[in-house]
Amino acid sequence: MDTTGQRELFPEPGGEGEGERRSLPLSGDASLQAALGTFERHMQDEGFSINTVKAFASDIRLLGRYLGIGTPVGEIGTKNLNDFLHWLTDERGVPCSPKSYARRVTTLKVFFGWLHESGVLSQDPSAAVIQQSVSSPLPDVPRLADVDKALSVTEAWRAGGRDRKPDARPHLLLNLLLQTGIKKGEAMAVVPNHIDDSDRDHPFLYVRYA
């Protein structure tokens, strides 16, 4: 009997968690496809971000493309995972950046570590997979001359011309990014009530998150 007070991964019918979305029992004979479906529900229950759930699921599907989506998870060993990673970088024919490679290693460790911790696998085949730290290079800072050239182009679009209707949106977006430094996703989430322009000389932008 578990005395830690931690909620069981697969609650018994009628027990704690009844009525909530529950993971289906798995065994080592379960296919990658079946395990992936349960893994996605597990990530959602644990509060993984939507982007993380999508990225991890995509990585496991890619593993399924390499090994066969019907491969039993209990038949996947460390060599299979290392061969998969080698295929990603040297044989697939599609660029795999260091950042994407590192995330996919993380996906394997989270997925197979979860299968091991939940008792589906007696051993974790990803434990011996080497994970290399990757740091993203700092972006290049645009020169003032480059900024002026870009602004001159968007200002021309804003003014319009003989064969073009005025369009202020590129100029607005470029100025927003230059003056705030916010990310693409943050810019796409901006709505009018995120902007406080009560003081027109010193407006504020509130970047909000869920």
PDB file of C-alpha atoms in Angstrom:
ATOM      1  CA  MET A   1       0.000   0.000   0.000  1.00  0.00           C
ATOM      2  CA  ASP A   2       1.278   3.419  -0.920  1.00  0.00           C
ATOM      3  CA  THR A   3       1.622   5.542   2.211  1.00  0.00           C
ATOM      4  CA  THR A   4       3.231   8.566   0.571  1.00  0.00           C
ATOM      5  CA  GLY A   5      -0.084  10.217  -0.173  1.00  0.00           C
ATOM      6  CA  GLN A   6       0.861  10.619  -3.840  1.00  0.00           C
ATOM      7  CA  ARG A   7      -1.962  10.035  -6.306  1.00  0.00           C
ATOM      8  CA  GLU A   8      -1.588   6.764  -8.176  1.00  0.00           C
ATOM      9  CA  LEU A   9      -0.866   7.015 -11.887  1.00  0.00           C
ATOM     10  CA  PHE A  10      -3.593   4.455 -12.625  1.00  0.00           C
ATOM     11  CA  PRO A  11      -6.269   4.883  -9.905  1.00  0.00           C
ATOM     12  CA  GLU A  12      -8.542   1.950  -9.172  1.00  0.00           C
ATOM     13  CA  PRO A  13     -12.163   2.274 -10.315  1.00  0.00           C
ATOM     14  CA  GLY A  14     -14.132   4.108  -7.685  1.00  0.00           C
ATOM     15  CA  GLY A  15     -10.973   5.407  -6.019  1.00  0.00           C
ATOM     16  CA  GLU A  16      -9.385   8.852  -6.013  1.00  0.00           C
ATOM     17  CA  GLY A  17      -9.507  10.406  -9.453  1.00  0.00           C
ATOM     18  CA  GLU A  18     -12.722   8.618 -10.448  1.00  0.00           C
ATOM     19  CA  GLY A  19     -14.673  10.862 -12.792  1.00  0.00           C
ATOM     20  CA  GLU A  20     -11.491  12.574 -13.974  1.00  0.00           C
ATOM     21  CA  ARG A  21      -9.652  11.734 -17.173  1.00  0.00           C
ATOM     22  CA  ARG A  22      -7.580   8.652 -16.315  1.00  0.00           C
ATOM     23  CA  SER A  23      -4.636   6.988 -18.006  1.00  0.00           C
ATOM     24  CA  LEU A  24      -5.219   3.486 -19.314  1.00  0.00           C
ATOM     25  CA  PRO A  25      -3.053   0.667 -17.906  1.00  0.00           C
ATOM     26  CA  LEU A  26      -0.050  -0.195 -20.048  1.00  0.00           C
ATOM     27  CA  SER A  27       2.400  -3.053 -20.222  1.00  0.00           C
ATOM     28  CA  GLY A  28       5.681  -3.641 -21.997  1.00  0.00           C
ATOM     29  CA  ASP A  29       3.691  -5.174 -24.857  1.00  0.00           C
ATOM     30  CA  ALA A  30       1.910  -1.874 -25.528  1.00  0.00           C
ATOM     31  CA  SER A  31       2.784  -0.233 -28.826  1.00  0.00           C
ATOM     32  CA  LEU A  32       4.463   3.132 -29.129  1.00  0.00           C
ATOM     33  CA  GLN A  33       1.171   4.439 -30.475  1.00  0.00           C
ATOM     34  CA  ALA A  34      -0.769   3.288 -27.403  1.00  0.00           C
ATOM     35  CA  ALA A  35       1.897   4.538 -25.006  1.00  0.00           C
ATOM     36  CA  LEU A  36       1.987   7.905 -26.743  1.00  0.00           C
ATOM     37  CA  GLY A  37      -1.750   8.408 -26.266  1.00  0.00           C
ATOM     38  CA  THR A  38      -1.418   7.706 -22.544  1.00  0.00           C
ATOM     39  CA  PHE A  39       1.686   9.888 -22.337  1.00  0.00           C
ATOM     40  CA  GLU A  40      -0.150  12.842 -23.882  1.00  0.00           C
ATOM     41  CA  ARG A  41      -2.915  12.549 -21.295  1.00  0.00           C
ATOM     42  CA  HIS A  42      -0.312  12.289 -18.556  1.00  0.00           C
ATOM     43  CA  MET A  43       1.429  15.475 -19.744  1.00  0.00           C
ATOM     44  CA  GLN A  44      -1.874  17.336 -19.859  1.00  0.00           C
ATOM     45  CA  ASP A  45      -2.781  16.158 -16.359  1.00  0.00           C
ATOM     46  CA  GLU A  46       0.626  17.271 -15.082  1.00  0.00           C
ATOM     47  CA  GLY A  47       0.177  20.755 -16.531  1.00  0.00           C
ATOM     48  CA  PHE A  48       2.730  20.600 -19.340  1.00  0.00           C
ATOM     49  CA  SER A  49       2.439  23.591 -21.657  1.00  0.00           C
ATOM     50  CA  ILE A  50       0.567  23.111 -24.930  1.00  0.00           C
ATOM     51  CA  ASN A  51       3.748  23.665 -26.921  1.00  0.00           C
ATOM     52  CA  THR A  52       5.654  21.093 -24.858  1.00  0.00           C
ATOM     53  CA  VAL A  53       2.905  18.496 -25.284  1.00  0.00           C
ATOM     54  CA  LYS A  54       2.880  19.050 -29.043  1.00  0.00           C
ATOM     55  CA  ALA A  55       6.686  18.977 -29.340  1.00  0.00           C
ATOM     56  CA  PHE A  56       7.123  15.829 -27.205  1.00  0.00           C
ATOM     57  CA  ALA A  57       4.310  14.031 -29.031  1.00  0.00           C
ATOM     58  CA  SER A  58       5.830  14.963 -32.384  1.00  0.00           C
ATOM     59  CA  ASP A  59       9.203  13.609 -31.273  1.00  0.00           C
ATOM     60  CA  ILE A  60       7.703  10.284 -30.195  1.00  0.00           C
ATOM     61  CA  ARG A  61       5.842  10.018 -33.500  1.00  0.00           C
ATOM     62  CA  LEU A  62       9.163  10.569 -35.238  1.00  0.00           C
ATOM     63  CA  LEU A  63      10.616   7.735 -33.173  1.00  0.00           C
ATOM     64  CA  GLY A  64       7.643   5.656 -34.282  1.00  0.00           C
ATOM     65  CA  ARG A  65       8.368   6.527 -37.877  1.00  0.00           C
ATOM     66  CA  TYR A  66      11.901   5.206 -37.420  1.00  0.00           C
ATOM     67  CA  LEU A  67      11.170   2.066 -35.377  1.00  0.00           C
ATOM     68  CA  GLY A  68       7.583   1.454 -36.414  1.00  0.00           C
ATOM     69  CA  ILE A  69       4.675   2.988 -34.520  1.00  0.00           C
ATOM     70  CA  GLY A  70       3.464  -0.494 -33.577  1.00  0.00           C
ATOM     71  CA  THR A  71       6.752  -1.482 -31.904  1.00  0.00           C
ATOM     72  CA  PRO A  72       6.180  -2.665 -28.303  1.00  0.00           C
ATOM     73  CA  VAL A  73       7.792  -0.243 -25.867  1.00  0.00           C
ATOM     74  CA  GLY A  74       9.274  -3.191 -23.956  1.00  0.00           C
ATOM     75  CA  GLU A  75      11.356  -4.140 -27.012  1.00  0.00           C
ATOM     76  CA  ILE A  76      13.027  -0.730 -27.346  1.00  0.00           C
ATOM     77  CA  GLY A  77      16.565  -0.612 -25.956  1.00  0.00           C
ATOM     78  CA  THR A  78      19.301   1.966 -25.568  1.00  0.00           C
ATOM     79  CA  LYS A  79      20.861   0.977 -28.899  1.00  0.00           C
ATOM     80  CA  ASN A  80      17.570   1.628 -30.677  1.00  0.00           C
ATOM     81  CA  LEU A  81      17.430   5.117 -29.186  1.00  0.00           C
ATOM     82  CA  ASN A  82      21.047   5.911 -30.042  1.00  0.00           C
ATOM     83  CA  ASP A  83      20.505   4.616 -33.596  1.00  0.00           C
ATOM     84  CA  PHE A  84      17.423   6.857 -33.838  1.00  0.00           C
ATOM     85  CA  LEU A  85      19.423   9.905 -32.759  1.00  0.00           C
ATOM     86  CA  HIS A  86      22.133   9.057 -35.280  1.00  0.00           C
ATOM     87  CA  TRP A  87      19.448   8.775 -37.967  1.00  0.00           C
ATOM     88  CA  LEU A  88      18.169  12.216 -37.054  1.00  0.00           C
ATOM     89  CA  THR A  89      21.535  13.885 -37.517  1.00  0.00           C
ATOM     90  CA  ASP A  90      23.190  11.842 -40.279  1.00  0.00           C
ATOM     91  CA  GLU A  91      20.697   9.776 -42.250  1.00  0.00           C
ATOM     92  CA  ARG A  92      17.272  11.389 -42.252  1.00  0.00           C
ATOM     93  CA  GLY A  93      18.210  14.049 -44.789  1.00  0.00           C
ATOM     94  CA  VAL A  94      16.459  16.811 -42.849  1.00  0.00           C
ATOM     95  CA  PRO A  95      18.482  19.378 -40.862  1.00  0.00           C
ATOM     96  CA  CYS A  96      18.422  18.760 -37.109  1.00  0.00           C
ATOM     97  CA  SER A  97      19.704  21.780 -35.206  1.00  0.00           C
ATOM     98  CA  PRO A  98      21.576  21.277 -31.912  1.00  0.00           C
ATOM     99  CA  LYS A  99      18.579  22.769 -30.089  1.00  0.00           C
ATOM    100  CA  SER A 100      16.125  20.353 -31.733  1.00  0.00           C
ATOM    101  CA  TYR A 101      18.477  17.447 -31.083  1.00  0.00           C
ATOM    102  CA  ALA A 102      18.750  18.345 -27.387  1.00  0.00           C
ATOM    103  CA  ARG A 103      14.965  18.602 -27.069  1.00  0.00           C
ATOM    104  CA  ARG A 104      14.483  15.202 -28.670  1.00  0.00           C
ATOM    105  CA  VAL A 105      16.929  13.638 -26.232  1.00  0.00           C
ATOM    106  CA  THR A 106      14.933  15.266 -23.439  1.00  0.00           C
ATOM    107  CA  THR A 107      11.735  13.830 -24.933  1.00  0.00           C
ATOM    108  CA  LEU A 108      13.183  10.307 -24.906  1.00  0.00           C
ATOM    109  CA  LYS A 109      14.329  10.659 -21.294  1.00  0.00           C
ATOM    110  CA  VAL A 110      10.991  12.052 -20.117  1.00  0.00           C
ATOM    111  CA  PHE A 111       8.932   9.479 -22.041  1.00  0.00           C
ATOM    112  CA  PHE A 112      10.884   6.348 -21.164  1.00  0.00           C
ATOM    113  CA  GLY A 113      11.632   7.615 -17.661  1.00  0.00           C
ATOM    114  CA  TRP A 114       7.869   7.977 -17.126  1.00  0.00           C
ATOM    115  CA  LEU A 115       7.263   4.444 -18.459  1.00  0.00           C
ATOM    116  CA  HIS A 116       9.901   3.092 -16.078  1.00  0.00           C
ATOM    117  CA  GLU A 117       8.689   5.038 -13.039  1.00  0.00           C
ATOM    118  CA  SER A 118       5.101   3.957 -13.664  1.00  0.00           C
ATOM    119  CA  GLY A 119       6.123   0.295 -13.747  1.00  0.00           C
ATOM    120  CA  VAL A 120       5.497  -0.311 -17.434  1.00  0.00           C
ATOM    121  CA  LEU A 121       9.207  -0.940 -18.074  1.00  0.00           C
ATOM    122  CA  SER A 122      11.562  -2.714 -15.679  1.00  0.00           C
ATOM    123  CA  GLN A 123      14.482  -0.623 -16.972  1.00  0.00           C
ATOM    124  CA  ASP A 124      14.801   2.825 -18.522  1.00  0.00           C
ATOM    125  CA  PRO A 125      16.496   2.480 -21.943  1.00  0.00           C
ATOM    126  CA  SER A 126      17.030   6.238 -22.145  1.00  0.00           C
ATOM    127  CA  ALA A 127      19.075   6.449 -18.941  1.00  0.00           C
ATOM    128  CA  ALA A 128      22.331   5.695 -20.783  1.00  0.00           C
ATOM    129  CA  VAL A 129      21.595   8.074 -23.672  1.00  0.00           C
ATOM    130  CA  ILE A 130      24.041  10.978 -23.450  1.00  0.00           C
ATOM    131  CA  GLN A 131      22.426  14.382 -23.204  1.00  0.00           C
ATOM    132  CA  GLN A 132      24.525  17.312 -24.362  1.00  0.00           C
ATOM    133  CA  SER A 133      23.866  20.841 -23.179  1.00  0.00           C
ATOM    134  CA  VAL A 134      23.130  23.302 -25.957  1.00  0.00           C
ATOM    135  CA  SER A 135      23.146  27.067 -25.658  1.00  0.00           C
ATOM    136  CA  SER A 136      21.478  29.238 -28.247  1.00  0.00           C
ATOM    137  CA  PRO A 137      23.763  31.900 -29.720  1.00  0.00           C
ATOM    138  CA  LEU A 138      22.941  35.487 -28.905  1.00  0.00           C
ATOM    139  CA  PRO A 139      21.212  37.327 -31.750  1.00  0.00           C
ATOM    140  CA  ASP A 140      23.046  39.977 -33.717  1.00  0.00           C
ATOM    141  CA  VAL A 141      22.089  43.511 -32.750  1.00  0.00           C
ATOM    142  CA  PRO A 142      20.983  45.497 -35.827  1.00  0.00           C
ATOM    143  CA  ARG A 143      23.037  48.552 -36.678  1.00  0.00           C
ATOM    144  CA  LEU A 144      21.349  51.939 -36.517  1.00  0.00           C
ATOM    145  CA  ALA A 145      21.764  52.274 -40.278  1.00  0.00           C
ATOM    146  CA  ASP A 146      19.889  48.985 -40.763  1.00  0.00           C
ATOM    147  CA  VAL A 147      17.110  50.129 -38.443  1.00  0.00           C
ATOM    148  CA  ASP A 148      16.783  53.413 -40.345  1.00  0.00           C
ATOM    149  CA  LYS A 149      16.554  51.571 -43.666  1.00  0.00           C
ATOM    150  CA  ALA A 150      13.841  49.252 -42.345  1.00  0.00           C
ATOM    151  CA  LEU A 151      11.854  52.154 -40.909  1.00  0.00           C
ATOM    152  CA  SER A 152      12.098  54.055 -44.171  1.00  0.00           C
ATOM    153  CA  VAL A 153      10.562  51.101 -45.994  1.00  0.00           C
ATOM    154  CA  THR A 154       7.692  50.676 -43.536  1.00  0.00           C
ATOM    155  CA  GLU A 155       7.129  54.441 -43.522  1.00  0.00           C
ATOM    156  CA  ALA A 156       6.760  54.313 -47.315  1.00  0.00           C
ATOM    157  CA  TRP A 157       4.178  51.523 -46.966  1.00  0.00           C
ATOM    158  CA  ARG A 158       2.405  53.623 -44.361  1.00  0.00           C
ATOM    159  CA  ALA A 159       2.209  56.592 -46.721  1.00  0.00           C
ATOM    160  CA  GLY A 160       1.144  54.509 -49.701  1.00  0.00           C
ATOM    161  CA  GLY A 161       1.745  55.452 -53.285  1.00  0.00           C
ATOM    162  CA  ARG A 162       0.308  55.678 -56.746  1.00  0.00           C
ATOM    163  CA  ASP A 163      -0.223  51.927 -57.056  1.00  0.00           C
ATOM    164  CA  ARG A 164      -0.421  50.955 -53.391  1.00  0.00           C
ATOM    165  CA  LYS A 165      -2.916  51.700 -50.637  1.00  0.00           C
ATOM    166  CA  PRO A 166      -1.526  53.082 -47.353  1.00  0.00           C
ATOM    167  CA  ASP A 167      -0.775  50.334 -44.823  1.00  0.00           C
ATOM    168  CA  ALA A 168       0.405  51.357 -41.348  1.00  0.00           C
ATOM    169  CA  ARG A 169       0.592  47.822 -39.943  1.00  0.00           C
ATOM    170  CA  PRO A 170       4.224  46.996 -40.872  1.00  0.00           C
ATOM    171  CA  HIS A 171       5.403  50.327 -39.447  1.00  0.00           C
ATOM    172  CA  LEU A 172       3.427  49.760 -36.255  1.00  0.00           C
ATOM    173  CA  LEU A 173       4.729  46.217 -35.804  1.00  0.00           C
ATOM    174  CA  LEU A 174       8.346  47.152 -36.486  1.00  0.00           C
ATOM    175  CA  ASN A 175       8.223  50.046 -34.026  1.00  0.00           C
ATOM    176  CA  LEU A 176       6.558  47.812 -31.439  1.00  0.00           C
ATOM    177  CA  LEU A 177       9.338  45.229 -31.703  1.00  0.00           C
ATOM    178  CA  LEU A 178      12.136  47.810 -31.749  1.00  0.00           C
ATOM    179  CA  GLN A 179      10.849  49.719 -28.749  1.00  0.00           C
ATOM    180  CA  THR A 180       9.792  46.798 -26.548  1.00  0.00           C
ATOM    181  CA  GLY A 181      11.963  43.840 -27.597  1.00  0.00           C
ATOM    182  CA  ILE A 182       9.061  41.421 -27.065  1.00  0.00           C
ATOM    183  CA  LYS A 183       8.991  37.986 -28.675  1.00  0.00           C
ATOM    184  CA  LYS A 184       6.936  36.978 -31.696  1.00  0.00           C
ATOM    185  CA  GLY A 185       4.429  35.024 -29.615  1.00  0.00           C
ATOM    186  CA  GLU A 186       4.059  37.921 -27.203  1.00  0.00           C
ATOM    187  CA  ALA A 187       3.454  40.355 -30.055  1.00  0.00           C
ATOM    188  CA  MET A 188       0.812  38.093 -31.597  1.00  0.00           C
ATOM    189  CA  ALA A 189      -1.060  37.967 -28.266  1.00  0.00           C
ATOM    190  CA  VAL A 190      -1.356  41.758 -27.889  1.00  0.00           C
ATOM    191  CA  VAL A 191      -4.908  43.131 -27.926  1.00  0.00           C
ATOM    192  CA  PRO A 192      -6.000  46.787 -27.536  1.00  0.00           C
ATOM    193  CA  ASN A 193      -6.725  46.596 -23.800  1.00  0.00           C
ATOM    194  CA  HIS A 194      -3.100  45.557 -23.180  1.00  0.00           C
ATOM    195  CA  ILE A 195      -2.064  49.095 -24.106  1.00  0.00           C
ATOM    196  CA  ASP A 196      -2.377  52.047 -21.757  1.00  0.00           C
ATOM    197  CA  ASP A 197      -2.093  55.240 -23.787  1.00  0.00           C
ATOM    198  CA  SER A 198      -3.678  57.569 -21.232  1.00  0.00           C
ATOM    199  CA  ASP A 199      -0.343  59.425 -21.294  1.00  0.00           C
ATOM    200  CA  ARG A 200       0.345  59.691 -25.025  1.00  0.00           C
ATOM    201  CA  ASP A 201       3.969  60.715 -24.399  1.00  0.00           C
ATOM    202  CA  HIS A 202       4.653  57.687 -22.176  1.00  0.00           C
ATOM    203  CA  PRO A 203       2.390  54.778 -23.228  1.00  0.00           C
ATOM    204  CA  PHE A 204       2.610  51.372 -21.502  1.00  0.00           C
ATOM    205  CA  LEU A 205       2.313  47.908 -22.961  1.00  0.00           C
ATOM    206  CA  TYR A 206       1.271  45.111 -20.617  1.00  0.00           C
ATOM    207  CA  VAL A 207       2.523  41.694 -21.804  1.00  0.00           C
ATOM    208  CA  ARG A 208       0.048  39.178 -20.403  1.00  0.00           C
ATOM    209  CA  TYR A 209       0.249  35.404 -20.083  1.00  0.00           C
ATOM    210  CA  ALA A 210      -2.300  32.710 -19.389  1.00  0.00           C
TER     211      ALA A 210
END
